[in-house]
mmCIF file of C-alpha atoms in Angstrom:
data_model
loop_
_atom_site.group_PDB
_atom_site.id
_atom_site.type_symbol
_atom_site.label_atom_id
_atom_site.label_comp_id
_atom_site.label_asym_id
_atom_site.label_seq_id
_atom_site.Cartn_x
_atom_site.Cartn_y
_atom_site.Cartn_z
ATOM 1 C CA UNK A 5 13.130 2.254 -15.359
ATOM 2 C CA UNK A 6 10.173 0.004 -14.742
ATOM 3 C CA UNK A 7 8.413 0.507 -11.399
ATOM 4 C CA UNK A 8 9.525 -2.960 -10.281
ATOM 5 C CA UNK A 9 13.170 -1.906 -10.732
ATOM 6 C CA UNK A 10 12.998 1.264 -8.680
ATOM 7 C CA UNK A 11 12.330 1.851 -5.021
ATOM 8 C CA UNK A 12 11.083 5.213 -3.847
ATOM 9 C CA UNK A 13 11.323 6.562 -0.313
ATOM 10 C CA UNK A 14 8.929 9.392 0.399
ATOM 11 C CA UNK A 15 9.678 11.654 3.322
ATOM 12 C CA UNK A 16 6.669 12.827 5.323
ATOM 13 C CA UNK A 17 5.843 16.396 6.106
ATOM 14 C CA UNK A 18 6.087 17.712 9.659
ATOM 15 C CA UNK A 19 2.624 18.147 11.162
ATOM 16 C CA UNK A 20 3.507 21.590 12.473
ATOM 17 C CA UNK A 21 5.028 23.045 9.321
ATOM 18 C CA UNK A 22 3.508 26.122 7.817
ATOM 19 C CA UNK A 23 2.191 25.415 4.361
ATOM 20 C CA UNK A 24 4.476 23.395 2.191
ATOM 21 C CA UNK A 25 7.672 25.369 2.853
ATOM 22 C CA UNK A 26 9.519 22.747 4.893
ATOM 23 C CA UNK A 27 8.576 20.101 2.350
ATOM 24 C CA UNK A 28 10.011 22.210 -0.456
ATOM 25 C CA UNK A 29 13.150 23.126 1.400
ATOM 26 C CA UNK A 30 13.962 19.566 2.437
ATOM 27 C CA UNK A 31 15.326 18.924 -1.049
ATOM 28 C CA UNK A 32 13.878 16.073 -3.032
ATOM 29 C CA UNK A 33 11.071 13.897 -1.838
ATOM 30 C CA UNK A 34 12.554 11.030 -3.761
ATOM 31 C CA UNK A 35 15.618 9.051 -2.895
ATOM 32 C CA UNK A 36 16.502 6.076 -4.975
ATOM 33 C CA UNK A 37 17.580 2.802 -3.450
ATOM 34 C CA UNK A 38 19.041 0.021 -5.575
ATOM 35 C CA UNK A 39 18.041 -2.600 -3.024
ATOM 36 C CA UNK A 40 14.745 -3.556 -1.471
ATOM 37 C CA UNK A 41 11.426 -3.722 -3.222
ATOM 38 C CA UNK A 42 8.431 -1.502 -3.784
ATOM 39 C CA UNK A 43 6.612 -3.505 -1.130
ATOM 40 C CA UNK A 44 8.986 -2.107 1.515
ATOM 41 C CA UNK A 45 7.404 1.353 1.458
ATOM 42 C CA UNK A 46 4.192 2.764 2.834
ATOM 43 C CA UNK A 47 2.657 3.917 -0.430
ATOM 44 C CA UNK A 48 -0.704 4.825 1.108
ATOM 45 C CA UNK A 49 0.897 7.257 3.562
ATOM 46 C CA UNK A 50 3.042 8.705 0.810
ATOM 47 C CA UNK A 51 -0.012 9.339 -1.315
ATOM 48 C CA UNK A 52 -1.834 11.030 1.561
ATOM 49 C CA UNK A 53 1.171 13.320 2.070
ATOM 50 C CA UNK A 54 1.258 14.277 -1.606
ATOM 51 C CA UNK A 55 -2.439 15.006 -1.560
ATOM 52 C CA UNK A 56 -1.981 17.063 1.597
ATOM 53 C CA UNK A 57 0.816 19.041 -0.049
ATOM 54 C CA UNK A 58 -1.456 19.784 -3.008
ATOM 55 C CA UNK A 59 -4.242 20.974 -0.703
ATOM 56 C CA UNK A 60 -1.808 23.238 1.144
ATOM 57 C CA UNK A 61 -0.341 24.633 -2.059
ATOM 58 C CA UNK A 62 -2.493 23.775 -5.106
ATOM 59 C CA UNK A 63 -0.536 26.030 -7.472
ATOM 60 C CA UNK A 64 2.891 24.677 -6.592
ATOM 61 C CA UNK A 65 4.070 23.076 -9.838
ATOM 62 C CA UNK A 66 6.810 21.042 -8.166
ATOM 63 C CA UNK A 67 4.332 19.316 -5.833
ATOM 64 C CA UNK A 68 2.196 18.312 -8.812
ATOM 65 C CA UNK A 69 5.314 17.029 -10.548
ATOM 66 C CA UNK A 70 6.384 14.996 -7.513
ATOM 67 C CA UNK A 71 2.905 13.497 -7.301
ATOM 68 C CA UNK A 72 3.066 12.730 -11.024
ATOM 69 C CA UNK A 73 6.363 10.899 -10.450
ATOM 70 C CA UNK A 74 4.833 9.010 -7.544
ATOM 71 C CA UNK A 75 2.006 7.871 -9.837
ATOM 72 C CA UNK A 76 4.523 7.003 -12.545
ATOM 73 C CA UNK A 77 6.479 4.790 -10.134
ATOM 74 C CA UNK A 78 3.240 3.130 -9.069
ATOM 75 C CA UNK A 79 2.402 2.351 -12.707
ATOM 76 C CA UNK A 80 -0.596 4.703 -12.673
ATOM 77 C CA UNK A 81 0.200 6.357 -15.966
ATOM 78 C CA UNK A 82 -3.132 8.117 -16.537
ATOM 79 C CA UNK A 83 -2.897 9.792 -13.141
ATOM 80 C CA UNK A 84 0.741 10.697 -13.756
ATOM 81 C CA UNK A 85 -0.233 12.328 -17.039
ATOM 82 C CA UNK A 86 -3.020 14.315 -15.334
ATOM 83 C CA UNK A 87 -0.597 15.622 -12.704
ATOM 84 C CA UNK A 88 2.010 16.534 -15.323
ATOM 85 C CA UNK A 89 -0.631 18.387 -17.304
ATOM 86 C CA UNK A 90 -1.503 20.349 -14.152
ATOM 87 C CA UNK A 91 2.205 21.028 -13.590
ATOM 88 C CA UNK A 92 2.521 22.415 -17.107
ATOM 89 C CA UNK A 93 -0.615 24.549 -16.711
ATOM 90 C CA UNK A 94 1.212 26.243 -13.849
ATOM 91 C CA UNK A 95 4.672 26.342 -15.450
ATOM 92 C CA UNK A 96 5.139 25.579 -19.155
ATOM 93 C CA UNK A 97 8.928 25.740 -18.781
ATOM 94 C CA UNK A 98 9.121 22.933 -16.199
ATOM 95 C CA UNK A 99 11.374 20.664 -18.263
ATOM 96 C CA UNK A 100 11.434 17.713 -15.868
ATOM 97 C CA UNK A 101 7.677 17.521 -16.161
ATOM 98 C CA UNK A 102 8.034 16.850 -19.884
ATOM 99 C CA UNK A 103 10.450 14.004 -19.102
ATOM 100 C CA UNK A 104 7.946 12.558 -16.630
ATOM 101 C CA UNK A 105 5.191 12.928 -19.227
ATOM 102 C CA UNK A 106 7.345 11.085 -21.757
ATOM 103 C CA UNK A 107 7.994 8.238 -19.301
ATOM 104 C CA UNK A 108 4.266 7.974 -18.559
ATOM 105 C CA UNK A 109 3.461 7.786 -22.268
ATOM 106 C CA UNK A 110 6.162 5.159 -22.649
ATOM 107 C CA UNK A 111 4.589 3.242 -19.779
ATOM 108 C CA UNK A 112 1.345 3.246 -21.740
ATOM 109 C CA UNK A 113 3.232 1.971 -24.778
ATOM 110 C CA UNK A 114 2.812 5.237 -26.681
ATOM 111 C CA UNK A 115 6.383 6.057 -27.604
ATOM 112 C CA UNK A 116 5.448 8.479 -30.388
ATOM 113 C CA UNK A 117 3.668 10.701 -27.842
ATOM 114 C CA UNK A 118 6.649 10.298 -25.510
ATOM 115 C CA UNK A 119 9.016 11.615 -28.177
ATOM 116 C CA UNK A 120 6.578 14.410 -29.079
ATOM 117 C CA UNK A 121 6.402 15.532 -25.436
ATOM 118 C CA UNK A 122 10.171 15.830 -25.234
ATOM 119 C CA UNK A 123 10.512 17.463 -28.642
ATOM 120 C CA UNK A 124 8.016 20.077 -27.483
ATOM 121 C CA UNK A 125 10.206 20.838 -24.471
ATOM 122 C CA UNK A 126 13.600 20.792 -26.178
ATOM 123 C CA UNK A 127 14.391 23.401 -28.831
ATOM 124 C CA UNK A 128 15.658 21.874 -32.083
ATOM 125 C CA UNK A 129 19.194 23.163 -31.471
ATOM 126 C CA UNK A 130 19.395 21.231 -28.191
ATOM 127 C CA UNK A 131 17.918 17.948 -29.320
ATOM 128 C CA UNK A 132 21.259 16.305 -30.006
ATOM 129 C CA UNK A 133 22.325 16.977 -26.416
ATOM 130 C CA UNK A 134 19.268 15.875 -24.473
ATOM 131 C CA UNK A 135 19.654 12.478 -22.833
ATOM 132 C CA UNK A 136 15.933 11.866 -22.234
ATOM 133 C CA UNK A 137 15.174 12.586 -25.850
ATOM 134 C CA UNK A 138 18.020 10.257 -26.871
ATOM 135 C CA UNK A 139 16.548 7.569 -24.633
ATOM 136 C CA UNK A 140 13.081 7.980 -26.174
ATOM 137 C CA UNK A 141 14.472 8.032 -29.695
ATOM 138 C CA UNK A 142 16.134 4.704 -28.923
ATOM 139 C CA UNK A 143 13.019 3.219 -27.318
ATOM 140 C CA UNK A 144 10.889 4.266 -30.285
ATOM 141 C CA UNK A 145 13.198 2.686 -32.853
ATOM 142 C CA UNK A 146 14.893 5.890 -33.964
ATOM 143 C CA UNK A 147 18.339 4.378 -33.429
ATOM 144 C CA UNK A 148 20.336 6.772 -35.622
ATOM 145 C CA UNK A 149 18.934 9.793 -33.797
ATOM 146 C CA UNK A 150 19.651 8.157 -30.431
ATOM 147 C CA UNK A 151 23.226 7.388 -31.475
ATOM 148 C CA UNK A 152 23.642 11.008 -32.598
ATOM 149 C CA UNK A 153 22.547 12.165 -29.133
ATOM 150 C CA UNK A 154 24.984 9.765 -27.460
ATOM 151 C CA UNK A 155 27.827 10.915 -29.723
ATOM 152 C CA UNK A 156 27.036 14.575 -29.083
ATOM 153 C CA UNK A 157 26.915 14.027 -25.313
ATOM 154 C CA UNK A 158 30.210 12.137 -25.398
ATOM 155 C CA UNK A 159 31.819 14.965 -27.385
ATOM 156 C CA UNK A 160 30.447 17.562 -24.979
ATOM 157 C CA UNK A 161 31.740 15.523 -22.040
ATOM 158 C CA UNK A 162 35.285 16.048 -23.345
ATOM 159 C CA UNK A 163 34.722 19.831 -23.426
ATOM 160 C CA UNK A 164 32.783 20.361 -20.184
ATOM 161 C CA UNK A 165 31.144 18.374 -17.444
ATOM 162 C CA UNK A 166 28.271 16.190 -18.574
ATOM 163 C CA UNK A 167 26.840 13.847 -15.982
ATOM 164 C CA UNK A 168 27.940 10.363 -17.105
ATOM 165 C CA UNK A 169 24.532 9.039 -16.035
ATOM 166 C CA UNK A 170 22.982 11.134 -18.802
ATOM 167 C CA UNK A 171 25.035 9.334 -21.418
ATOM 168 C CA UNK A 172 24.264 5.991 -19.763
ATOM 169 C CA UNK A 173 20.535 6.720 -20.106
ATOM 170 C CA UNK A 174 20.834 6.946 -23.896
ATOM 171 C CA UNK A 175 22.761 3.671 -24.084
ATOM 172 C CA UNK A 176 20.211 2.082 -21.767
ATOM 173 C CA UNK A 177 17.498 3.051 -24.243
ATOM 174 C CA UNK A 178 19.560 1.526 -27.031
ATOM 175 C CA UNK A 179 19.872 -1.711 -25.070
ATOM 176 C CA UNK A 180 23.676 -1.432 -25.047
ATOM 177 C CA UNK A 181 24.457 -2.844 -21.619
ATOM 178 C CA UNK A 182 28.228 -2.609 -22.017
ATOM 179 C CA UNK A 183 28.263 1.101 -22.824
ATOM 180 C CA UNK A 184 25.584 1.752 -20.205
ATOM 181 C CA UNK A 185 27.830 0.199 -17.559
ATOM 182 C CA UNK A 186 30.927 2.055 -18.801
ATOM 183 C CA UNK A 187 29.163 5.377 -18.296
ATOM 184 C CA UNK A 188 27.581 4.381 -14.995
ATOM 185 C CA UNK A 189 31.007 3.381 -13.684
ATOM 186 C CA UNK A 190 32.320 6.797 -14.693
ATOM 187 C CA UNK A 191 29.577 8.345 -12.591
ATOM 188 C CA UNK A 192 30.966 6.701 -9.482
#
């Protein structure tokens, strides 16, 4: 999703909290709002809070990832990539960081690096069931591979729960608005 299509609310940290614990335990720093605009939020304060969190806990991979996502949403792809790289230095198995890295590379127009980042994170046996990889395959012109991911996810969804949004993401990458909406409607 392009930064202009996504609004991010960032919750502040209590001044009297010890370390970053209350920030971590509050759940996600991000909540997505379909309405409004990016101009509705206090981005400068949000950035200060992320930087504060990183000072309080510099080796907390999740804080680096959240700050990477913040930079991604702001269209600051180089900074997002730097924060993801720091996240992965701390925790190589932090899958969501690879997805953020892929989206940052896509934002820079480098879809081959985006696919490579996700392929590095997803073992070959799981590649036909990973929605972000399916999305990037589609965005990089690898339509057949993207369709294989969508088909695999649809098949799996008949056997066990698969979040319908995951399937919608692949169809979004393929530019198939009808199927995207079908799966988004199933999610609600």
